[in-house]
Short mmCIF file of C-alpha atoms in Angstrom, two decimals:
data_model
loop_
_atom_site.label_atom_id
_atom_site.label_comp_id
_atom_site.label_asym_id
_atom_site.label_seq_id
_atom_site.Cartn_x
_atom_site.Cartn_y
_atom_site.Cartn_z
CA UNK A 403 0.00 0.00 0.00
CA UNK A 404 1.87 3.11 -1.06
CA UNK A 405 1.23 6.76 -0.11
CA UNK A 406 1.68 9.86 -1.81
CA UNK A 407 1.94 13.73 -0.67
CA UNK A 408 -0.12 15.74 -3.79
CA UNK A 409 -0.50 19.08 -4.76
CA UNK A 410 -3.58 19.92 -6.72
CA UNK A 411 -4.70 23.66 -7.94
CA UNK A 412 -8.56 23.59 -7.02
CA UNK A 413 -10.41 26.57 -8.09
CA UNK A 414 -7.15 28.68 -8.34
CA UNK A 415 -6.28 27.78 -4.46
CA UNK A 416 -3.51 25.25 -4.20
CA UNK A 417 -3.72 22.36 -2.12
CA UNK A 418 -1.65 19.65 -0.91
CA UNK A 419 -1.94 16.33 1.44
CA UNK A 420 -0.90 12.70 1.48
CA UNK A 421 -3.29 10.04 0.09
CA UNK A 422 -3.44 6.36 -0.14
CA UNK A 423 -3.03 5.33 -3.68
CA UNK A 424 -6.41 3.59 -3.44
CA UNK A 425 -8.14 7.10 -2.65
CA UNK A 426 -10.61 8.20 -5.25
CA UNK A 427 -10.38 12.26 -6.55
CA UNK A 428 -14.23 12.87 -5.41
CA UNK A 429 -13.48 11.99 -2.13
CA UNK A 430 -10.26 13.94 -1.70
CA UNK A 431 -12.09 16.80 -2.45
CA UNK A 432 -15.35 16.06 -0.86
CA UNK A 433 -14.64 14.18 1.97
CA UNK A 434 -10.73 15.26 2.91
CA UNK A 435 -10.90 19.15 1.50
CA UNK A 436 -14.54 19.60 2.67
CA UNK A 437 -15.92 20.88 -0.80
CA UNK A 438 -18.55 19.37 -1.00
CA UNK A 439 -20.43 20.87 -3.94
CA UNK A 440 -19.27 17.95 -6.15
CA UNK A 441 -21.43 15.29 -5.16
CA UNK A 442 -21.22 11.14 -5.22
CA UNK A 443 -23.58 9.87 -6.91
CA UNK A 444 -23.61 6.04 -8.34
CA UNK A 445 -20.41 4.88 -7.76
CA UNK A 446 -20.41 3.26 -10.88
CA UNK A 447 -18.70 6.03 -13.59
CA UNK A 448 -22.40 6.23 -15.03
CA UNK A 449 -24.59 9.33 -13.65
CA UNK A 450 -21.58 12.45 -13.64
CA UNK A 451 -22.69 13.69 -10.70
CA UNK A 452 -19.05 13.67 -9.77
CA UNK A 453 -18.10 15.79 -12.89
CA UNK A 454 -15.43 17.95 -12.43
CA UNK A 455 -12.89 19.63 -14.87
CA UNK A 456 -9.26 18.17 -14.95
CA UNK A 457 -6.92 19.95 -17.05
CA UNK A 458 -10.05 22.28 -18.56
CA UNK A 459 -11.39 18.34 -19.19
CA UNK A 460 -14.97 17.18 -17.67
CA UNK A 461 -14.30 13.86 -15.93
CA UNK A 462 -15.66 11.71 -13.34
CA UNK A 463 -13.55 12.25 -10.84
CA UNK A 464 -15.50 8.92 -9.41
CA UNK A 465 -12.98 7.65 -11.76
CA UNK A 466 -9.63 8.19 -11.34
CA UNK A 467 -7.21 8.49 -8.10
CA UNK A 468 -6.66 11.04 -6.51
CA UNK A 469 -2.91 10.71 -6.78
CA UNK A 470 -3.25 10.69 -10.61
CA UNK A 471 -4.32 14.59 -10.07
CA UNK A 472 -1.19 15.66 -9.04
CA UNK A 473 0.50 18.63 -10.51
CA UNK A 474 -2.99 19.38 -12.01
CA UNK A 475 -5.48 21.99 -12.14
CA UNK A 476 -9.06 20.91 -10.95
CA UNK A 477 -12.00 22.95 -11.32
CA UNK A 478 -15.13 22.61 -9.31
CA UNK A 479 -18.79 23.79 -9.65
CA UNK A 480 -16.90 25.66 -6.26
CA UNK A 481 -14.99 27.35 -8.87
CA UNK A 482 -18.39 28.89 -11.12
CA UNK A 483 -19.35 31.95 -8.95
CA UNK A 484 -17.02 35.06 -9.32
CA UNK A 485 -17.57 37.32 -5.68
CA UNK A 486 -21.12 37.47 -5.63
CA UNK A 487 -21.65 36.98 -9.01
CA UNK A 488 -23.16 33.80 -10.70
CA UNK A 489 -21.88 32.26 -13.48
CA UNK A 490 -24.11 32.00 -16.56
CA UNK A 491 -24.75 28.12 -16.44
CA UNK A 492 -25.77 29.17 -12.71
CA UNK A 493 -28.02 31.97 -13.39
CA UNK A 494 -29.46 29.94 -16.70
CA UNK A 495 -30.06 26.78 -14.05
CA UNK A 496 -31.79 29.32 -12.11
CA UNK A 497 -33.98 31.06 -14.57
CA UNK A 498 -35.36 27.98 -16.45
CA UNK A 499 -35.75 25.88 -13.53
CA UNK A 500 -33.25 23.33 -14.54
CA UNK A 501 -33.06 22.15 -11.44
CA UNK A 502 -35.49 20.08 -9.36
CA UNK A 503 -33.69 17.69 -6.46
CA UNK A 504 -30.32 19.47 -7.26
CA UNK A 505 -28.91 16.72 -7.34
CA UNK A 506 -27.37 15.94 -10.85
CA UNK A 507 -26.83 20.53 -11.32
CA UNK A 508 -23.16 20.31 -10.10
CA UNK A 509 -22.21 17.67 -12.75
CA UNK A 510 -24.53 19.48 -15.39
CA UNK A 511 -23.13 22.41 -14.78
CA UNK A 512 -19.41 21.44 -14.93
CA UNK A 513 -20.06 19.30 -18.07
CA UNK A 514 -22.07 22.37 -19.71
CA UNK A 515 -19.14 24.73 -18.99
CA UNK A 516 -16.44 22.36 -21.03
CA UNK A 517 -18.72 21.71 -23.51
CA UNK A 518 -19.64 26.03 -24.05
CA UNK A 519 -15.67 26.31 -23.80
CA UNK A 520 -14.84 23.94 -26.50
CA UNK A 521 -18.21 25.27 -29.02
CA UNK A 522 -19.79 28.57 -27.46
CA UNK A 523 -22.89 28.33 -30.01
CA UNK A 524 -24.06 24.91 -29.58
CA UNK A 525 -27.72 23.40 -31.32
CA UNK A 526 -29.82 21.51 -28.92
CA UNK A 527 -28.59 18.76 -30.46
CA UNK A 528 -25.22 19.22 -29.54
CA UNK A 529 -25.80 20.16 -25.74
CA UNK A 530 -28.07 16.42 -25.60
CA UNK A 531 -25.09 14.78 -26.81
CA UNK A 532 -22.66 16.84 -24.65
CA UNK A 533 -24.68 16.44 -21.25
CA UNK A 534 -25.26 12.70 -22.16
CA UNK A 535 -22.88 11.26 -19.59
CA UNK A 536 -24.88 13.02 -16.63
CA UNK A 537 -28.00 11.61 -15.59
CA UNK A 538 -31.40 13.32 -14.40
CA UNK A 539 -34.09 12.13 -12.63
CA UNK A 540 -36.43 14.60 -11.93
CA UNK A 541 -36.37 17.18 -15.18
CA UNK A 542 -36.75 15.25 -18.43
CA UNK A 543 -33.34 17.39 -19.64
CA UNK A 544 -35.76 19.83 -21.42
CA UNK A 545 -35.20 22.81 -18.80
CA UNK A 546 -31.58 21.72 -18.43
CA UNK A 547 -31.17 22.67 -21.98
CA UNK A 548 -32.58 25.56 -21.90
CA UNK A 549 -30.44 26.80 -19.02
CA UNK A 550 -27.12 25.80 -21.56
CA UNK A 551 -28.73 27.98 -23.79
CA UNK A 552 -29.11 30.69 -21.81
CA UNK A 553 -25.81 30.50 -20.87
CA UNK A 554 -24.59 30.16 -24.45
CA UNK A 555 -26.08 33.06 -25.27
CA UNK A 556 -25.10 35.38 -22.19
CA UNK A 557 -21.38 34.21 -22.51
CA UNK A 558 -21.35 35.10 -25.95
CA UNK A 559 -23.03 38.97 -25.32
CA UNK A 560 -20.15 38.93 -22.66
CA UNK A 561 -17.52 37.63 -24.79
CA UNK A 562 -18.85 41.01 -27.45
CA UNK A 563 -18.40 43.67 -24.86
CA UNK A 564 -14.68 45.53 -25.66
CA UNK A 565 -12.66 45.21 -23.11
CA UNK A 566 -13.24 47.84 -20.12
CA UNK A 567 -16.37 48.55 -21.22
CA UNK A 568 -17.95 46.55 -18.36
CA UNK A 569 -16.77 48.84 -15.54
CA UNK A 570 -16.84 47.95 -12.20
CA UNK A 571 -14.87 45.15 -11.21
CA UNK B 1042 -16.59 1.79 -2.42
CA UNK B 1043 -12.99 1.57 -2.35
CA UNK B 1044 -10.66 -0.58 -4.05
CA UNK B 1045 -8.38 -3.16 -1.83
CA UNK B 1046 -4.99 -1.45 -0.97
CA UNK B 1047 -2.40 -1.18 -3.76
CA UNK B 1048 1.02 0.29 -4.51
CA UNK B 1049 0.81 3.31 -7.37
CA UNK B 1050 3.75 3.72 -9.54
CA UNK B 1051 3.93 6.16 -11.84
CA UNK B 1052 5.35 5.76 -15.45
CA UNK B 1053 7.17 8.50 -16.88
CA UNK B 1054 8.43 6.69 -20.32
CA UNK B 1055 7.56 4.21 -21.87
CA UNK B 1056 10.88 2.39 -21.13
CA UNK B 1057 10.17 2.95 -17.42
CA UNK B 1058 6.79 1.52 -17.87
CA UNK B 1059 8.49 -1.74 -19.49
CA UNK B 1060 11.00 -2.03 -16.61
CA UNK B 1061 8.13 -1.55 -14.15
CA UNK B 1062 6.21 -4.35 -15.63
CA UNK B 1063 8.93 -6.69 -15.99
CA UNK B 1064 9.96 -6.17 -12.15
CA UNK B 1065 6.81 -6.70 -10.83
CA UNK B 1066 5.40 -9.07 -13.79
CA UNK B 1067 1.70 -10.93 -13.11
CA UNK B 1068 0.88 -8.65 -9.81
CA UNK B 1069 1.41 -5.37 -12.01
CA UNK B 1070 -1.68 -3.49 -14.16
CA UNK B 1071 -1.28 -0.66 -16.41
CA UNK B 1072 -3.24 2.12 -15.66
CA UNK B 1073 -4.51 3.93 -18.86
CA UNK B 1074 -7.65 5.83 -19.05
CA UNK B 1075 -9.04 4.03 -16.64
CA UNK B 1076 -12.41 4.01 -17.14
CA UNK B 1077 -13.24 0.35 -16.91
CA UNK B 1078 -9.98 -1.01 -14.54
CA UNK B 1079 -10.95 1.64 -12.00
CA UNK B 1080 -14.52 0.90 -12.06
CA UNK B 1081 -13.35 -2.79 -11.73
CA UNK B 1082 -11.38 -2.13 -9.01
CA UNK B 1083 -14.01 -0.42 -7.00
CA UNK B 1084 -16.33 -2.97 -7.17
CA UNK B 1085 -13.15 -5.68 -5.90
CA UNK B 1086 -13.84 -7.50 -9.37
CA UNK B 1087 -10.12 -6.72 -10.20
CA UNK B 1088 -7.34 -6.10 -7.39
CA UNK B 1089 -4.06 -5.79 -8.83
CA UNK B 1090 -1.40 -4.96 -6.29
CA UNK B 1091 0.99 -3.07 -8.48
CA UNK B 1092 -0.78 -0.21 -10.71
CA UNK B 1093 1.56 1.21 -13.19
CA UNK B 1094 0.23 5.07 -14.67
CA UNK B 1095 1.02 5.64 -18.41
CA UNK B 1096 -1.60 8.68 -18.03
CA UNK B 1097 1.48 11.37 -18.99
CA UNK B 1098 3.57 9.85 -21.17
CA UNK B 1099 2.50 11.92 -24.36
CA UNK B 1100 4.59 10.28 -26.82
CA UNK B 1101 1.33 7.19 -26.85
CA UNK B 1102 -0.80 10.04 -27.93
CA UNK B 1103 -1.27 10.39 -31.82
CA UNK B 1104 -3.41 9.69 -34.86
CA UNK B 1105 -1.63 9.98 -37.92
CA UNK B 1106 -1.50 8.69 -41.49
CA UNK B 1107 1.49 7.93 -43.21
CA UNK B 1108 2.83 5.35 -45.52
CA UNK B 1109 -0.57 3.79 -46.33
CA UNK B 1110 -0.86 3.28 -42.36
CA UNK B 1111 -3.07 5.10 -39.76
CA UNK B 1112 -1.03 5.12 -36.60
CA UNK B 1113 -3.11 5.34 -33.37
CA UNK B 1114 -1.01 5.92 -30.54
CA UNK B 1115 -1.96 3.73 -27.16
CA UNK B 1116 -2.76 6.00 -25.32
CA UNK B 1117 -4.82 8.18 -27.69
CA UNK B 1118 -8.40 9.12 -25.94
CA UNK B 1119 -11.40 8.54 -27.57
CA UNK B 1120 -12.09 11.92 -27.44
CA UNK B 1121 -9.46 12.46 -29.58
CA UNK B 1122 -10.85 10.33 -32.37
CA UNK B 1123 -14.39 11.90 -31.82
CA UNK B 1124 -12.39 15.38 -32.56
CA UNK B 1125 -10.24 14.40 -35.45
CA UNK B 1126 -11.09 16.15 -39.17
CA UNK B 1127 -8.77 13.14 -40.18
CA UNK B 1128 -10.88 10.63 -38.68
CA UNK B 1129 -14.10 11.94 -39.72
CA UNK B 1130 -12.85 12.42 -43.52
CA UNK B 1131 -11.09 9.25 -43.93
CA UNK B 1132 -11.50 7.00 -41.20
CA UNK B 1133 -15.86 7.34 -40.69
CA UNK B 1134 -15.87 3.34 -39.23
CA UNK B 1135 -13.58 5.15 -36.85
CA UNK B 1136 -16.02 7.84 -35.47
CA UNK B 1137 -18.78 5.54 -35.72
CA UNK B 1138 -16.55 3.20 -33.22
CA UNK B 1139 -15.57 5.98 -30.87
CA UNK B 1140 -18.92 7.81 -30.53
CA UNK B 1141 -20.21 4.78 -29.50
CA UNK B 1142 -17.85 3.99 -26.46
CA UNK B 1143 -19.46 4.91 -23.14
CA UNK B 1144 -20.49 8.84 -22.83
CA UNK B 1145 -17.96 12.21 -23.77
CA UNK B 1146 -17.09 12.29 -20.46
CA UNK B 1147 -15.57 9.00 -20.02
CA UNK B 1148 -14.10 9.26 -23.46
CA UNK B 1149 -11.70 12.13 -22.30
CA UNK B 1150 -9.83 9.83 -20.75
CA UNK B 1151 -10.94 6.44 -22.07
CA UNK B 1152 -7.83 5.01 -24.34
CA UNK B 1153 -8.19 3.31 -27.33
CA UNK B 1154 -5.35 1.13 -26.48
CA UNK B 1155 -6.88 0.24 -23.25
CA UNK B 1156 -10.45 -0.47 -25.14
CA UNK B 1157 -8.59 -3.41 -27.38
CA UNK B 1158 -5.89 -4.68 -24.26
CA UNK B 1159 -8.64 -5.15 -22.21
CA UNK B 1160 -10.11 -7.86 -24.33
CA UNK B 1161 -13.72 -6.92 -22.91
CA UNK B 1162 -16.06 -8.89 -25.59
CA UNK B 1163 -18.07 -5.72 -24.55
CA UNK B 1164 -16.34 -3.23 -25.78
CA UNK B 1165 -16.34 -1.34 -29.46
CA UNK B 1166 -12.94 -1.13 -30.63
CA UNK B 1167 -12.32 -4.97 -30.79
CA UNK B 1168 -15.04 -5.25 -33.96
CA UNK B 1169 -14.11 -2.58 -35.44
CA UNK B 1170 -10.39 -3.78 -35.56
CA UNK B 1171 -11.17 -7.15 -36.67
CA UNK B 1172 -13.09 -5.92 -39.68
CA UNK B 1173 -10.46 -3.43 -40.63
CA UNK B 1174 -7.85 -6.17 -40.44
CA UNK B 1175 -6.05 -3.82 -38.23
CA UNK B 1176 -2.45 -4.88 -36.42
CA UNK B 1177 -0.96 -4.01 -32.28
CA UNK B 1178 2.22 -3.36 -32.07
CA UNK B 1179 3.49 -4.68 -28.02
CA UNK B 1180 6.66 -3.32 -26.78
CA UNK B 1181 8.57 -5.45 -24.22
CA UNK B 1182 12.08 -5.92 -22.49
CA UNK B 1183 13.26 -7.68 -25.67
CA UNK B 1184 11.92 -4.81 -28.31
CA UNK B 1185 8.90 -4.77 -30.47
CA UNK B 1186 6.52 -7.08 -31.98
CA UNK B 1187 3.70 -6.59 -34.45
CA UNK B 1188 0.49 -8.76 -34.36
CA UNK B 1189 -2.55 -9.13 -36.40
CA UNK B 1190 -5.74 -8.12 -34.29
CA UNK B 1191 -7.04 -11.82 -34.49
CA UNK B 1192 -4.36 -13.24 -33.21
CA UNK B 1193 -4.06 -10.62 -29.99
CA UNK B 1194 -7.55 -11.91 -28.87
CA UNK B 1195 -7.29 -15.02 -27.29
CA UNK B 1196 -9.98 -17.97 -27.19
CA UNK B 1197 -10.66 -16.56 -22.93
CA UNK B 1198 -12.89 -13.00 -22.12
CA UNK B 1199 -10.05 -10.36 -21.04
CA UNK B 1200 -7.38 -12.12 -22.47
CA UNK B 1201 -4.98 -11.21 -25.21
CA UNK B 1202 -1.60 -12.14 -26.44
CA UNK B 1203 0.49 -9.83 -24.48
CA UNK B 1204 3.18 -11.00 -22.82
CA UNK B 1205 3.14 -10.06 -18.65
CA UNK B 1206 6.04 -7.60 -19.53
CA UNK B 1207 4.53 -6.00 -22.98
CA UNK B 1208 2.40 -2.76 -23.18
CA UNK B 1209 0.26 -2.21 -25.96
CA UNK B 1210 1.63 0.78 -27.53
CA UNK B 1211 -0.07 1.05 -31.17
CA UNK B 1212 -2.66 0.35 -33.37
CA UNK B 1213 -1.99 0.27 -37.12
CA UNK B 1214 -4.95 0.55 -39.95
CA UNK B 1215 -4.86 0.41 -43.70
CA UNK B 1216 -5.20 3.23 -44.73
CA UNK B 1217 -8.41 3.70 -47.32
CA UNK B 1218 -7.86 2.49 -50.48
CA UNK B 1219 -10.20 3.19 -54.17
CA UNK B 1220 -13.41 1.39 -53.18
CA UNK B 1221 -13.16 1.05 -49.43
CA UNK B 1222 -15.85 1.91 -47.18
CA UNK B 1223 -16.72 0.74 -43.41
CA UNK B 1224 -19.21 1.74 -40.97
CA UNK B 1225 -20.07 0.19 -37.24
CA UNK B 1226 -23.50 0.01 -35.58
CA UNK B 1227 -24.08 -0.79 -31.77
CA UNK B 1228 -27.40 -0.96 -30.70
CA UNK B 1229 -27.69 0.32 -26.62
CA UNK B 1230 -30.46 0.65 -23.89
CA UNK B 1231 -29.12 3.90 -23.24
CA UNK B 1232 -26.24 5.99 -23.71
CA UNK B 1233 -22.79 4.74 -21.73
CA UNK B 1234 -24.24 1.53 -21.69
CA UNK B 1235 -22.28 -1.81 -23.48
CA UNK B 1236 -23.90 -3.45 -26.57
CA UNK B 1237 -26.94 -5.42 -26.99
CA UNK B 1238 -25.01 -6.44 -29.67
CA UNK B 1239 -22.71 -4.31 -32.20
CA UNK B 1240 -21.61 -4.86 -36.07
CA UNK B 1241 -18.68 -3.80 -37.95
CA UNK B 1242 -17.88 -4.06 -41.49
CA UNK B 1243 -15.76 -3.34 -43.89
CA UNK B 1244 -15.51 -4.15 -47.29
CA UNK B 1245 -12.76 -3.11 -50.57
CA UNK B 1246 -14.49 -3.86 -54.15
CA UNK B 1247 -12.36 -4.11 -57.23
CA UNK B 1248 -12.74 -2.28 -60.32
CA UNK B 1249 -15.56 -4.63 -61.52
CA UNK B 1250 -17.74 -3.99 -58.13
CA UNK B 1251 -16.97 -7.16 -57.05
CA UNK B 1252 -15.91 -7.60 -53.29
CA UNK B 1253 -11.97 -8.18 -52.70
CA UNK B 1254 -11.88 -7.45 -49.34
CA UNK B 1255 -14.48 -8.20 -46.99
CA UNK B 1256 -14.26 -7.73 -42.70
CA UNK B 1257 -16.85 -8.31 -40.16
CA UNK B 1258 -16.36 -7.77 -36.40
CA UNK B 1259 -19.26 -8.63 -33.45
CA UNK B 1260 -19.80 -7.04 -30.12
CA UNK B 1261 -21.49 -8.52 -27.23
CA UNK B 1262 -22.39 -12.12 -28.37
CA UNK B 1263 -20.00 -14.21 -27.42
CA UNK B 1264 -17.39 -14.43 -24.91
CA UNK B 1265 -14.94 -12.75 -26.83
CA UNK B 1266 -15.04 -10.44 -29.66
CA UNK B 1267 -16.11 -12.12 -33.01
CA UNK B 1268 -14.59 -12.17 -36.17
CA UNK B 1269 -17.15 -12.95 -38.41
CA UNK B 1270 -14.49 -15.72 -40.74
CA UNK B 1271 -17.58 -17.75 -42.80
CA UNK B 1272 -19.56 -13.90 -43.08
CA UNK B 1273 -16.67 -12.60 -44.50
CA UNK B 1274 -15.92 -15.23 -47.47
CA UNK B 1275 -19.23 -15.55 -48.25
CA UNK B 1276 -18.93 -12.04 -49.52
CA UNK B 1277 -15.65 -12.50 -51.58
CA UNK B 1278 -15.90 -12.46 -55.46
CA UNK B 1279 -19.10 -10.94 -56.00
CA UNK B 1280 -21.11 -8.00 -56.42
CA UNK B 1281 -22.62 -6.25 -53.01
CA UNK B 1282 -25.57 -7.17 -53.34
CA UNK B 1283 -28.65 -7.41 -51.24
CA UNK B 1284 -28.97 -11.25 -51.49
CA UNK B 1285 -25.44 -10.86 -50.46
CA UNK B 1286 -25.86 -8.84 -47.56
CA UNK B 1287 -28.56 -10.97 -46.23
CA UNK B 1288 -26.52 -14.43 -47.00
CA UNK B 1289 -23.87 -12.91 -44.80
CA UNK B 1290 -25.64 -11.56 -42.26
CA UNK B 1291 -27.38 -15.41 -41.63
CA UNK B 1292 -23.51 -16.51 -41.23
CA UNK B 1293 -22.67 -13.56 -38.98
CA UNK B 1294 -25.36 -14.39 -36.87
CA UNK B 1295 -24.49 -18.09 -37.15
CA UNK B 1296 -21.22 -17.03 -35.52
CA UNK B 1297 -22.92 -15.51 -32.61
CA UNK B 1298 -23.03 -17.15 -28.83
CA UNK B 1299 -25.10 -14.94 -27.05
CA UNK B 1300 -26.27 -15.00 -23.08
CA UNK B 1301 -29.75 -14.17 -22.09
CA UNK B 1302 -29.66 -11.25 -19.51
CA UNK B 1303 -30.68 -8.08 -19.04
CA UNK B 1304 -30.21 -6.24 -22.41
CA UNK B 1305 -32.23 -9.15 -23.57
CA UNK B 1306 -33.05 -12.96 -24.57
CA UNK B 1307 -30.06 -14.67 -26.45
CA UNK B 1308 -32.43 -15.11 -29.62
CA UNK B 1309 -33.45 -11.36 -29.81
CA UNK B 1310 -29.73 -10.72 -29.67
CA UNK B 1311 -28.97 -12.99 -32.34
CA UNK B 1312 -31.43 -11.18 -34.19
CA UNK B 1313 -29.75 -7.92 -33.67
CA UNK B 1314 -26.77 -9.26 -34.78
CA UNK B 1315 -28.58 -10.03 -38.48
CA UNK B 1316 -29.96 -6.74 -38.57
CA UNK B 1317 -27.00 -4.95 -37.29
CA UNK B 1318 -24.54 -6.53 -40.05
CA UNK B 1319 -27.04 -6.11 -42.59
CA UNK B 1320 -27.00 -2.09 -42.11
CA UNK B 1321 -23.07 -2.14 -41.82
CA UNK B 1322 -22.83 -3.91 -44.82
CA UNK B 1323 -24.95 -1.63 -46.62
CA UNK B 1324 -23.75 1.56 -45.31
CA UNK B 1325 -20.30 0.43 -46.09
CA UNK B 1326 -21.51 0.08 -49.15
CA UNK B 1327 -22.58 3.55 -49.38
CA UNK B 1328 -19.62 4.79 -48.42
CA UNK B 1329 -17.34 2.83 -50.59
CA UNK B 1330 -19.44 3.55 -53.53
CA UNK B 1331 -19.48 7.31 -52.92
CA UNK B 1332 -22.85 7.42 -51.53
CA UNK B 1333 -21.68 9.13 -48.39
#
């Protein structure tokens, strides 16, 4: 049994600690950092719950060790709200009702964000595909969709204001 | 749940990897993507002691075409493939294949060398390779060696040819020739679920339209991945046709040893495997023939 001092970037904050090889990422961060936005959901790499990003990639961090994550930089949905301010996929969530339980949103949400960051202008084709590794119970996806778009849309208005024009800050 | 203790050793190079393995031989796993050993390991199914990481060794990631040969690094994600303008231009049985495996999330880090070493008669890479006649190269102590993908599967489920002290380190594909065209189907409950059952094909007609080439892989219906031999000859010498298609897809399905279980009875899988070879016949067709 081999142990192993890491040091992981979460959410810009650095962090460090020694593991047991055996130790899986989501419960580094939920159950030894305490952030416990990312939840555990099957236990089986099927419902992305767990999503988080790794290297600006969505994975299941259900899925790999947390030793593997050293040297890395981790984002959680910990990681979405700027100060005060929500992120679009939060604010879309929250204006079309995406969310019912809650339970599923942090994996949505982390998912959504690769997939905006890798195609801003998605179809609703594209975001079915994209979210098709996290699993909801309670919504039927349809609101969840909507909330992508949203976001879409209000990252791209963002992305069109020239720089310093947003004041503030 | 957590996996029984183990040590972690981390692979820088691939020559390190090779040492690892062949100091620590039967006990020892590589650790690729991950995405089925760890799963495996959580549930106690598999408990290696020894894990040996490959995750950062970039050199195992490529895709690229040269000399008549696609070269598919080990280590390449599925992702990857799903990305590729390559892939999707030349290579559609390809992006079939990997769109197919699991969800996008798992395919960030899924490997397409770890898909075929596993030897899961599950999986989607092993039918595709066996229709596209493709070869592994394994890289041990004593240097390389370069097998055909029938004769890396082994007669036993999660088995393959690899010595204790080889890694799998790439996959090599004829490249598309005049007349060439191959397409895989997978029919699934849902999405990130295995097979009910899954069809490859691939086929290479002459300049008369007859067939000189024809490859046929199975998922799911059998205890290892199927390579559809009688299917395949059946096809050789003649025209496409539909007769054709339909002879072959009886002998495909002849091939087939499915279970009964949850994704269904072994008869209705059977059947799927008719159907399923019949479409990848025919849309190989298609695309060998221009049509797509």
């Amino acid at each position: 049994m081999s142990t192993h001092h890491i040091s992981v970037t979460i959410n810009g904050t650095p962090y460090e600690g020694d593991v047991e090889a055996r130790i899986l990422l989501v419960h580094w961060i939920c159950d030894t950092l305490r952030l416990t936005g990312t939840h555990i959901g099957c236990d089986t790499t099927s419902c992305g719950a767990c999503t988080i990003l790794v290297d600006g990639k969505a994975t299941k961090s259900c899925t790999m060790f947390a030793v593997q994550a050293n040297g890395r930089q981790i984002m959680t949905v910990e990681g979405l709200e700027q100060g005060d301010k929500l992120h679009p996929l939060q604010e879309g969530f929250h204006e079309e009702h995406a969310l019912q339980c809650g339970y599923c949103t942090p994996g949505m949400m982390m998912t959504s964000l690769a997939l905006l960051r890798r195609n801003p202008n998605p179809t609703e084709h594209e975001i079915r595909v994209g979210i098709s590794g996290n699993l909801c119970r309670c919504t039927g996806y349809v609101n969840i969709v909507k909330a992508v778009q949203y976001a879409a849309e209000k990252m791209q208005a963002a992305e069109q204001v020239p720089v310093g024009a947003e004041g503030g800050e | 749940m957590f996996p029984v203790t183990f040590d972690y050793l981390e692979a820088r190079n691939l020559d390190e990897a090779i040492a690892l393995l062949e100091q620590h031989g039967g006990d020892a796993k590589i650790l690729a993507g991950g995405q089925s050993l760890i799963p495996l390991m959580r549930f106690r199914i598999a408990g290696p002691t020894i894990l040996i990481d490959i995750n950062r060794i970039d050199s195992l990631e490529y895709i690229q075409e040269t000399d008549g040969t696609l070269h598919i690094g080990a280590l390449t994600r599925e992702a990857e493939l799903d990305n590729s303008a390559l892939i999707r231009n030349r290579y559609p049985i390809l992006l079939d294949t990997s769109s197919m495996v699991a969800d996008p999330i798992v395919r960030n880090w899924a490997t397409v060398g770890g898909n075929i070493a596993h030897a899961d008669p599950a999986n989607d890479h092993p039918a595709t390779m066996l229709a596209l006649g493709a070869r592994i190269v394994a890289r041990g102590p004593a240097g390389e060696r370069v097998l055909s993908i029938d004769e890396f599967f082994t007669d036993a489920p999660f088995e393959t040819a690899l010595a204790p002290n080889e890694v799998l380190t790439e996959i090599r594909i004829p490249a598309p020739v005049e007349r060439s065209g191959g397409a895989y189907f997978k029919l699934e409950r849902k999405v990130g679920d295995y097979a009910i059952a899954g069809a490859a094909a691939y086929i290479v007609l002459d300049a008369g339209g007859n067939v000189s080439y024809a490859g046929i892989g199975l998922t799911n219906l059998a205890q290892v991945p199927i390579k559809a031999r009688n299917a395949e000859q059946s096809l050789l010498g003649k025209p496409l046709d539909d007769a054709a298609i339909h002879a072959a897809a009886d002998l495909a399905a002849a091939a087939t040893q499915p279970t009964s279980d949850t994704r269904g009875p072994a008869d209705y899988k059977r059947a799927m495997a008719r159907t399923l070879t019949v479409r990848a016949l025919r849309k190989a067709l298609a695309r060998a023939t221009g049509g797509e």
